[in-house]
Amino acid sequence: MSSVDTRTRLPGVLRLGMARTGYEVRTFFRERDAVVFIFAYPIIMLAIFATVFGQDGATVGPEPGIPFAQYFLPGMLATGIMLSSFQHLAISIAVERDDGGLKRLHGTPLPSSAFFLGKTGEVLVTSLVQTALLLAAAAVLFGVPMPTTATAWATFAWVFVLGTAAGTLCGVAFSSVPRSGKSASAVVTPIVLVLQFISGVFFVFNDLPTWMQQVASVFPLKWMAQGMRSVFLPPSAESWEVSGSWQHPATAAVLLVWAVAALVVGIRTFRWQRRDDG
């Protein structure tokens, strides 16, 4: 008589990843300060800059021009994705590592791939919610027109997906840089702020010094903002870009390169435990 195998098999990686996504999303929404900052920050900044720069009906570009709220919306969408993906993961994973949570999790049967799928799923959910809130606020509060063609929404979709992927992978890879969870915010936040200032989020990109434009062109945020501008600005605004073009192929290429490079670096450098744990 053959013996009965009583060992319990774990569910598949995809199912575990989905379950982990649910856990990560619930954990995220319990941290009310992080939720308020990540969701409200782009809306508040859009309101501030649209109000300050748009006084007395001021617009961007040649007559009739574009309202400042409409011009700044793409940059705020891009920075929102960066906050939800890169900044959130780089800080939260460093904190989890510092308090021993990653080490304990790594000692369980949960596959590493399911853990990272959970983080990716969390970023996707929170980014979608944040983007929907920002678009609703822009349309209702500032009268920003939404795209009306399938082509525009298709462009929005691939810029969103590639931007989220690049931000997520960069966040995971960069989470190993801070020496502790306490220092993570001090290390990550200034980088995000500097990129926002030089990438056309807070200012009209063409008005920035040439050297700032060149530095910004190395990083994903500039390309995410430019890709979003191609969706939410009229076709005539394409000529206002430094290159005179929306550069969709270059946008896709840069975001893909950052995603692949971050994946390689993350695989090589990701740590499950603190540096002083040996």
mmCIF file of C-alpha atoms in Angstrom:
data_model
loop_
_atom_site.group_PDB
_atom_site.id
_atom_site.type_symbol
_atom_site.label_atom_id
_atom_site.label_comp_id
_atom_site.label_asym_id
_atom_site.label_seq_id
_atom_site.Cartn_x
_atom_site.Cartn_y
_atom_site.Cartn_z
ATOM 1 C CA MET A 1 0.000 0.000 0.000
ATOM 2 C CA SER A 2 1.423 3.368 -0.970
ATOM 3 C CA SER A 3 1.827 5.953 1.752
ATOM 4 C CA VAL A 4 -0.313 9.068 1.628
ATOM 5 C CA ASP A 5 1.556 12.352 1.170
ATOM 6 C CA THR A 6 0.239 14.571 3.965
ATOM 7 C CA ARG A 7 2.461 17.549 3.205
ATOM 8 C CA THR A 8 0.603 20.787 2.587
ATOM 9 C CA ARG A 9 1.453 22.451 -0.663
ATOM 10 C CA LEU A 10 1.650 26.223 -0.885
ATOM 11 C CA PRO A 11 -0.615 27.982 -3.381
ATOM 12 C CA GLY A 12 0.975 29.198 -6.615
ATOM 13 C CA VAL A 13 3.172 32.287 -6.721
ATOM 14 C CA LEU A 14 0.506 34.344 -8.499
ATOM 15 C CA ARG A 15 -2.125 33.515 -5.895
ATOM 16 C CA LEU A 16 0.312 34.257 -3.072
ATOM 17 C CA GLY A 17 1.253 37.506 -4.791
ATOM 18 C CA MET A 18 -2.400 38.555 -4.968
ATOM 19 C CA ALA A 19 -2.886 37.712 -1.305
ATOM 20 C CA ARG A 20 0.246 39.652 -0.456
ATOM 21 C CA THR A 21 -1.059 42.590 -2.493
ATOM 22 C CA GLY A 22 -4.194 42.651 -0.354
ATOM 23 C CA TYR A 23 -2.079 42.654 2.800
ATOM 24 C CA GLU A 24 0.210 45.419 1.511
ATOM 25 C CA VAL A 25 -2.744 47.596 0.463
ATOM 26 C CA ARG A 26 -4.428 47.201 3.852
ATOM 27 C CA THR A 27 -1.171 48.029 5.617
ATOM 28 C CA PHE A 28 -0.692 51.106 3.440
ATOM 29 C CA PHE A 29 -4.151 52.505 4.196
ATOM 30 C CA ARG A 30 -3.606 52.023 7.928
ATOM 31 C CA GLU A 31 -0.731 54.525 7.760
ATOM 32 C CA ARG A 32 -2.943 57.589 7.526
ATOM 33 C CA ASP A 33 -0.117 60.132 7.406
ATOM 34 C CA ALA A 34 1.425 58.400 4.380
ATOM 35 C CA VAL A 35 -1.973 58.053 2.702
ATOM 36 C CA VAL A 36 -2.783 61.744 3.149
ATOM 37 C CA PHE A 37 0.641 62.860 1.925
ATOM 38 C CA ILE A 38 0.806 60.616 -1.133
ATOM 39 C CA PHE A 39 -2.792 61.233 -2.229
ATOM 40 C CA ALA A 40 -3.171 64.895 -1.269
ATOM 41 C CA TYR A 41 0.281 66.221 -2.186
ATOM 42 C CA PRO A 42 -0.188 66.330 -6.000
ATOM 43 C CA ILE A 43 -3.660 67.870 -5.644
ATOM 44 C CA ILE A 44 -2.456 70.523 -3.192
ATOM 45 C CA MET A 45 0.572 71.379 -5.320
ATOM 46 C CA LEU A 46 -1.587 71.618 -8.458
ATOM 47 C CA ALA A 47 -3.925 73.990 -6.630
ATOM 48 C CA ILE A 48 -1.060 76.151 -5.348
ATOM 49 C CA PHE A 49 0.831 76.471 -8.622
ATOM 50 C CA ALA A 50 -2.280 76.866 -10.769
ATOM 51 C CA THR A 51 -3.511 79.621 -8.454
ATOM 52 C CA VAL A 52 -0.188 81.450 -8.083
ATOM 53 C CA PHE A 53 0.873 81.329 -11.738
ATOM 54 C CA GLY A 54 -2.624 81.584 -13.177
ATOM 55 C CA GLN A 55 -3.582 84.878 -11.573
ATOM 56 C CA ASP A 56 -5.567 87.310 -13.732
ATOM 57 C CA GLY A 57 -6.087 84.616 -16.362
ATOM 58 C CA ALA A 58 -2.385 84.159 -17.116
ATOM 59 C CA THR A 59 -1.598 81.289 -19.502
ATOM 60 C CA VAL A 60 1.370 79.327 -20.804
ATOM 61 C CA GLY A 61 2.637 79.787 -24.361
ATOM 62 C CA PRO A 62 1.506 81.946 -27.295
ATOM 63 C CA GLU A 63 -2.054 83.257 -27.431
ATOM 64 C CA PRO A 64 -4.566 81.953 -26.637
ATOM 65 C CA GLY A 65 -2.247 79.932 -24.405
ATOM 66 C CA ILE A 66 -2.903 77.052 -22.031
ATOM 67 C CA PRO A 67 -4.255 77.559 -18.480
ATOM 68 C CA PHE A 68 -1.601 76.847 -15.862
ATOM 69 C CA ALA A 69 -3.753 74.170 -14.233
ATOM 70 C CA GLN A 70 -3.848 72.252 -17.507
ATOM 71 C CA TYR A 71 -0.110 72.692 -18.084
ATOM 72 C CA PHE A 72 0.896 71.583 -14.587
ATOM 73 C CA LEU A 73 -1.469 68.578 -14.423
ATOM 74 C CA PRO A 74 0.847 66.235 -16.426
ATOM 75 C CA GLY A 75 3.784 67.010 -14.129
ATOM 76 C CA MET A 76 1.662 66.394 -11.048
ATOM 77 C CA LEU A 77 0.498 63.070 -12.482
ATOM 78 C CA ALA A 78 4.119 62.080 -13.039
ATOM 79 C CA THR A 79 5.233 63.149 -9.584
ATOM 80 C CA GLY A 80 2.262 61.313 -8.069
ATOM 81 C CA ILE A 81 3.437 58.099 -9.711
ATOM 82 C CA MET A 82 6.937 58.749 -8.389
ATOM 83 C CA LEU A 83 5.637 59.287 -4.848
ATOM 84 C CA SER A 84 3.514 56.120 -4.901
ATOM 85 C CA SER A 85 6.258 53.964 -6.365
ATOM 86 C CA PHE A 86 9.841 55.130 -5.885
ATOM 87 C CA GLN A 87 9.580 57.244 -2.740
ATOM 88 C CA HIS A 88 7.074 55.038 -0.929
ATOM 89 C CA LEU A 89 8.912 51.768 -1.575
ATOM 90 C CA ALA A 90 12.418 53.124 -0.999
ATOM 91 C CA ILE A 91 11.374 54.344 2.448
ATOM 92 C CA SER A 92 8.914 51.648 3.525
ATOM 93 C CA ILE A 93 11.145 48.699 2.569
ATOM 94 C CA ALA A 94 14.094 50.301 4.383
ATOM 95 C CA VAL A 95 11.910 50.662 7.492
ATOM 96 C CA GLU A 96 10.695 47.054 7.244
ATOM 97 C CA ARG A 97 14.295 45.886 6.934
ATOM 98 C CA ASP A 98 15.391 47.958 9.905
ATOM 99 C CA ASP A 99 12.703 46.641 12.263
ATOM 100 C CA GLY A 100 13.443 43.049 11.294
ATOM 101 C CA GLY A 101 10.246 42.474 9.354
ATOM 102 C CA LEU A 102 11.985 41.495 6.120
ATOM 103 C CA LYS A 103 14.304 39.068 7.896
ATOM 104 C CA ARG A 104 11.373 37.317 9.583
ATOM 105 C CA LEU A 105 9.404 37.228 6.336
ATOM 106 C CA HIS A 106 12.367 35.785 4.457
ATOM 107 C CA GLY A 107 12.435 32.935 6.968
ATOM 108 C CA THR A 108 8.903 31.869 6.067
ATOM 109 C CA PRO A 109 7.894 29.647 3.121
ATOM 110 C CA LEU A 110 6.624 32.707 1.221
ATOM 111 C CA PRO A 111 8.533 32.912 -2.084
ATOM 112 C CA SER A 112 10.497 36.105 -2.610
ATOM 113 C CA SER A 113 8.723 36.590 -5.937
ATOM 114 C CA ALA A 114 5.341 36.668 -4.143
ATOM 115 C CA PHE A 115 6.636 39.374 -1.801
ATOM 116 C CA PHE A 116 7.740 41.553 -4.702
ATOM 117 C CA LEU A 117 4.487 40.884 -6.573
ATOM 118 C CA GLY A 118 2.678 42.125 -3.486
ATOM 119 C CA LYS A 119 4.710 45.334 -3.434
ATOM 120 C CA THR A 120 4.094 45.822 -7.155
ATOM 121 C CA GLY A 121 0.378 45.236 -6.737
ATOM 122 C CA GLU A 122 0.225 47.726 -3.884
ATOM 123 C CA VAL A 123 1.930 50.404 -5.980
ATOM 124 C CA LEU A 124 -0.411 49.732 -8.897
ATOM 125 C CA VAL A 125 -3.524 50.030 -6.729
ATOM 126 C CA THR A 126 -2.404 53.170 -4.899
ATOM 127 C CA SER A 127 -1.159 54.817 -8.101
ATOM 128 C CA LEU A 128 -4.485 54.180 -9.827
ATOM 129 C CA VAL A 129 -6.437 55.618 -6.889
ATOM 130 C CA GLN A 130 -4.155 58.640 -6.636
ATOM 131 C CA THR A 131 -4.296 59.302 -10.388
ATOM 132 C CA ALA A 132 -8.098 59.033 -10.438
ATOM 133 C CA LEU A 133 -8.383 61.501 -7.545
ATOM 134 C CA LEU A 134 -6.010 63.964 -9.207
ATOM 135 C CA LEU A 135 -7.810 63.794 -12.563
ATOM 136 C CA ALA A 136 -11.174 64.262 -10.864
ATOM 137 C CA ALA A 137 -9.891 67.275 -8.901
ATOM 138 C CA ALA A 138 -8.345 68.809 -12.026
ATOM 139 C CA ALA A 139 -11.564 68.407 -14.029
ATOM 140 C CA VAL A 140 -14.012 69.487 -11.315
ATOM 141 C CA LEU A 141 -12.068 72.188 -9.475
ATOM 142 C CA PHE A 142 -10.031 73.695 -12.316
ATOM 143 C CA GLY A 143 -11.999 72.775 -15.418
ATOM 144 C CA VAL A 144 -9.072 70.985 -17.048
ATOM 145 C CA PRO A 145 -10.326 69.208 -20.207
ATOM 146 C CA MET A 146 -9.800 65.465 -20.328
ATOM 147 C CA PRO A 147 -8.597 63.620 -23.462
ATOM 148 C CA THR A 148 -11.364 62.655 -25.866
ATOM 149 C CA THR A 149 -9.590 60.164 -28.149
ATOM 150 C CA ALA A 150 -8.665 56.517 -27.702
ATOM 151 C CA THR A 151 -5.139 57.289 -28.932
ATOM 152 C CA ALA A 152 -4.586 59.810 -26.148
ATOM 153 C CA TRP A 153 -5.806 57.405 -23.484
ATOM 154 C CA ALA A 154 -3.645 54.634 -24.945
ATOM 155 C CA THR A 155 -0.622 56.917 -24.620
ATOM 156 C CA PHE A 156 -1.656 57.713 -21.054
ATOM 157 C CA ALA A 157 -1.881 53.980 -20.308
ATOM 158 C CA TRP A 158 1.593 53.040 -21.535
ATOM 159 C CA VAL A 159 3.260 56.067 -19.941
ATOM 160 C CA PHE A 160 1.491 55.213 -16.671
ATOM 161 C CA VAL A 161 2.461 51.532 -16.821
ATOM 162 C CA LEU A 162 6.098 52.114 -17.798
ATOM 163 C CA GLY A 163 6.452 54.970 -15.311
ATOM 164 C CA THR A 164 4.987 52.861 -12.513
ATOM 165 C CA ALA A 165 7.230 49.919 -13.418
ATOM 166 C CA ALA A 166 10.362 52.077 -13.499
ATOM 167 C CA GLY A 167 9.444 53.812 -10.236
ATOM 168 C CA THR A 168 8.642 50.532 -8.489
ATOM 169 C CA LEU A 169 11.851 48.791 -9.521
ATOM 170 C CA CYS A 170 13.944 51.873 -8.718
ATOM 171 C CA GLY A 171 12.286 52.085 -5.303
ATOM 172 C CA VAL A 172 13.072 48.453 -4.508
ATOM 173 C CA ALA A 173 16.672 48.838 -5.677
ATOM 174 C CA PHE A 174 17.230 52.145 -3.853
ATOM 175 C CA SER A 175 15.784 50.792 -0.595
ATOM 176 C CA SER A 176 19.172 49.204 0.119
ATOM 177 C CA VAL A 177 20.961 52.577 0.040
ATOM 178 C CA PRO A 178 19.795 54.123 3.364
ATOM 179 C CA ARG A 179 21.813 52.775 6.276
ATOM 180 C CA SER A 180 18.730 52.556 8.482
ATOM 181 C CA GLY A 181 14.985 52.976 8.416
ATOM 182 C CA LYS A 182 15.275 56.215 10.382
ATOM 183 C CA SER A 183 17.540 57.775 7.757
ATOM 184 C CA ALA A 184 15.526 56.554 4.759
ATOM 185 C CA SER A 185 13.233 59.565 4.522
ATOM 186 C CA ALA A 186 16.166 61.977 4.846
ATOM 187 C CA VAL A 187 17.987 60.183 2.007
ATOM 188 C CA VAL A 188 15.067 59.651 -0.400
ATOM 189 C CA THR A 189 12.926 62.788 -0.043
ATOM 190 C CA PRO A 190 15.570 65.351 -1.142
ATOM 191 C CA ILE A 191 16.231 63.330 -4.303
ATOM 192 C CA VAL A 192 12.545 63.355 -5.167
ATOM 193 C CA LEU A 193 12.242 67.085 -4.495
ATOM 194 C CA VAL A 194 15.254 67.974 -6.642
ATOM 195 C CA LEU A 195 13.955 65.877 -9.528
ATOM 196 C CA GLN A 196 10.577 67.600 -9.284
ATOM 197 C CA PHE A 197 12.185 71.041 -9.548
ATOM 198 C CA ILE A 198 14.320 70.197 -12.585
ATOM 199 C CA SER A 199 11.867 67.941 -14.467
ATOM 200 C CA GLY A 200 9.119 70.396 -15.394
ATOM 201 C CA VAL A 201 6.821 69.555 -12.489
ATOM 202 C CA PHE A 202 6.843 72.912 -10.706
ATOM 203 C CA PHE A 203 8.014 75.099 -13.592
ATOM 204 C CA VAL A 204 7.582 75.262 -17.352
ATOM 205 C CA PHE A 205 10.317 72.906 -18.554
ATOM 206 C CA ASN A 206 11.401 75.165 -21.421
ATOM 207 C CA ASP A 207 12.034 78.010 -18.964
ATOM 208 C CA LEU A 208 14.629 76.035 -17.007
ATOM 209 C CA PRO A 209 18.374 76.527 -17.645
ATOM 210 C CA THR A 210 19.775 74.256 -20.333
ATOM 211 C CA TRP A 211 22.021 72.392 -17.902
ATOM 212 C CA MET A 212 19.018 71.556 -15.703
ATOM 213 C CA GLN A 213 17.136 70.241 -18.716
ATOM 214 C CA GLN A 214 20.113 68.058 -19.636
ATOM 215 C CA VAL A 215 20.430 66.660 -16.103
ATOM 216 C CA ALA A 216 16.686 66.027 -15.885
ATOM 217 C CA SER A 217 16.781 64.155 -19.209
ATOM 218 C CA VAL A 218 18.841 61.429 -17.562
ATOM 219 C CA PHE A 219 16.086 60.547 -15.103
ATOM 220 C CA PRO A 220 12.615 59.012 -15.553
ATOM 221 C CA LEU A 221 10.525 61.824 -14.048
ATOM 222 C CA LYS A 222 11.225 64.252 -16.887
ATOM 223 C CA TRP A 223 10.105 61.684 -19.448
ATOM 224 C CA MET A 224 6.997 60.723 -17.495
ATOM 225 C CA ALA A 225 5.990 64.395 -17.296
ATOM 226 C CA GLN A 226 6.669 64.891 -21.012
ATOM 227 C CA GLY A 227 4.704 61.779 -21.901
ATOM 228 C CA MET A 228 1.771 63.011 -19.819
ATOM 229 C CA ARG A 229 1.964 66.443 -21.478
ATOM 230 C CA SER A 230 1.460 64.744 -24.831
ATOM 231 C CA VAL A 231 -1.831 63.396 -23.464
ATOM 232 C CA PHE A 232 -3.299 66.411 -21.684
ATOM 233 C CA LEU A 233 -2.004 69.345 -23.750
ATOM 234 C CA PRO A 234 -3.268 70.279 -27.238
ATOM 235 C CA PRO A 235 -1.267 69.130 -30.294
ATOM 236 C CA SER A 236 0.039 72.680 -30.808
ATOM 237 C CA ALA A 237 1.979 72.402 -27.554
ATOM 238 C CA GLU A 238 4.273 69.783 -29.094
ATOM 239 C CA SER A 239 6.289 72.556 -30.718
ATOM 240 C CA TRP A 240 6.958 74.069 -27.281
ATOM 241 C CA GLU A 241 9.041 71.090 -26.203
ATOM 242 C CA VAL A 242 12.802 71.568 -26.214
ATOM 243 C CA SER A 243 13.114 68.966 -28.962
ATOM 244 C CA GLY A 244 10.029 70.217 -30.811
ATOM 245 C CA SER A 245 8.503 66.758 -30.406
ATOM 246 C CA TRP A 246 6.757 64.636 -27.768
ATOM 247 C CA GLN A 247 9.522 62.027 -28.281
ATOM 248 C CA HIS A 248 7.341 59.018 -27.500
ATOM 249 C CA PRO A 249 9.956 56.445 -28.598
ATOM 250 C CA ALA A 250 12.605 58.109 -26.431
ATOM 251 C CA THR A 251 10.180 58.238 -23.486
ATOM 252 C CA ALA A 252 9.441 54.533 -23.750
ATOM 253 C CA ALA A 253 13.135 53.690 -24.188
ATOM 254 C CA VAL A 254 14.312 55.710 -21.170
ATOM 255 C CA LEU A 255 11.638 54.278 -18.880
ATOM 256 C CA LEU A 256 12.398 50.736 -20.051
ATOM 257 C CA VAL A 257 16.140 51.217 -19.572
ATOM 258 C CA TRP A 258 15.606 52.485 -16.021
ATOM 259 C CA ALA A 259 13.259 49.598 -15.248
ATOM 260 C CA VAL A 260 15.691 46.969 -16.544
ATOM 261 C CA ALA A 261 18.722 48.605 -14.907
ATOM 262 C CA ALA A 262 16.887 48.868 -11.569
ATOM 263 C CA LEU A 263 15.826 45.223 -11.828
ATOM 264 C CA VAL A 264 19.429 44.113 -12.350
ATOM 265 C CA VAL A 265 20.732 46.306 -9.524
ATOM 266 C CA GLY A 266 17.916 45.236 -7.218
ATOM 267 C CA ILE A 267 18.607 41.536 -7.792
ATOM 268 C CA ARG A 268 22.277 42.068 -6.978
ATOM 269 C CA THR A 269 21.957 44.405 -4.004
ATOM 270 C CA PHE A 270 18.613 43.771 -2.259
ATOM 271 C CA ARG A 271 19.068 42.941 1.423
ATOM 272 C CA TRP A 272 16.603 41.121 3.676
ATOM 273 C CA GLN A 273 18.352 42.146 6.862
ATOM 274 C CA ARG A 274 20.147 45.131 8.399
ATOM 275 C CA ARG A 275 23.789 45.787 7.641
ATOM 276 C CA ASP A 276 24.756 45.023 11.238
ATOM 277 C CA ASP A 277 22.987 41.642 11.131
ATOM 278 C CA GLY A 278 25.925 40.067 9.370
#
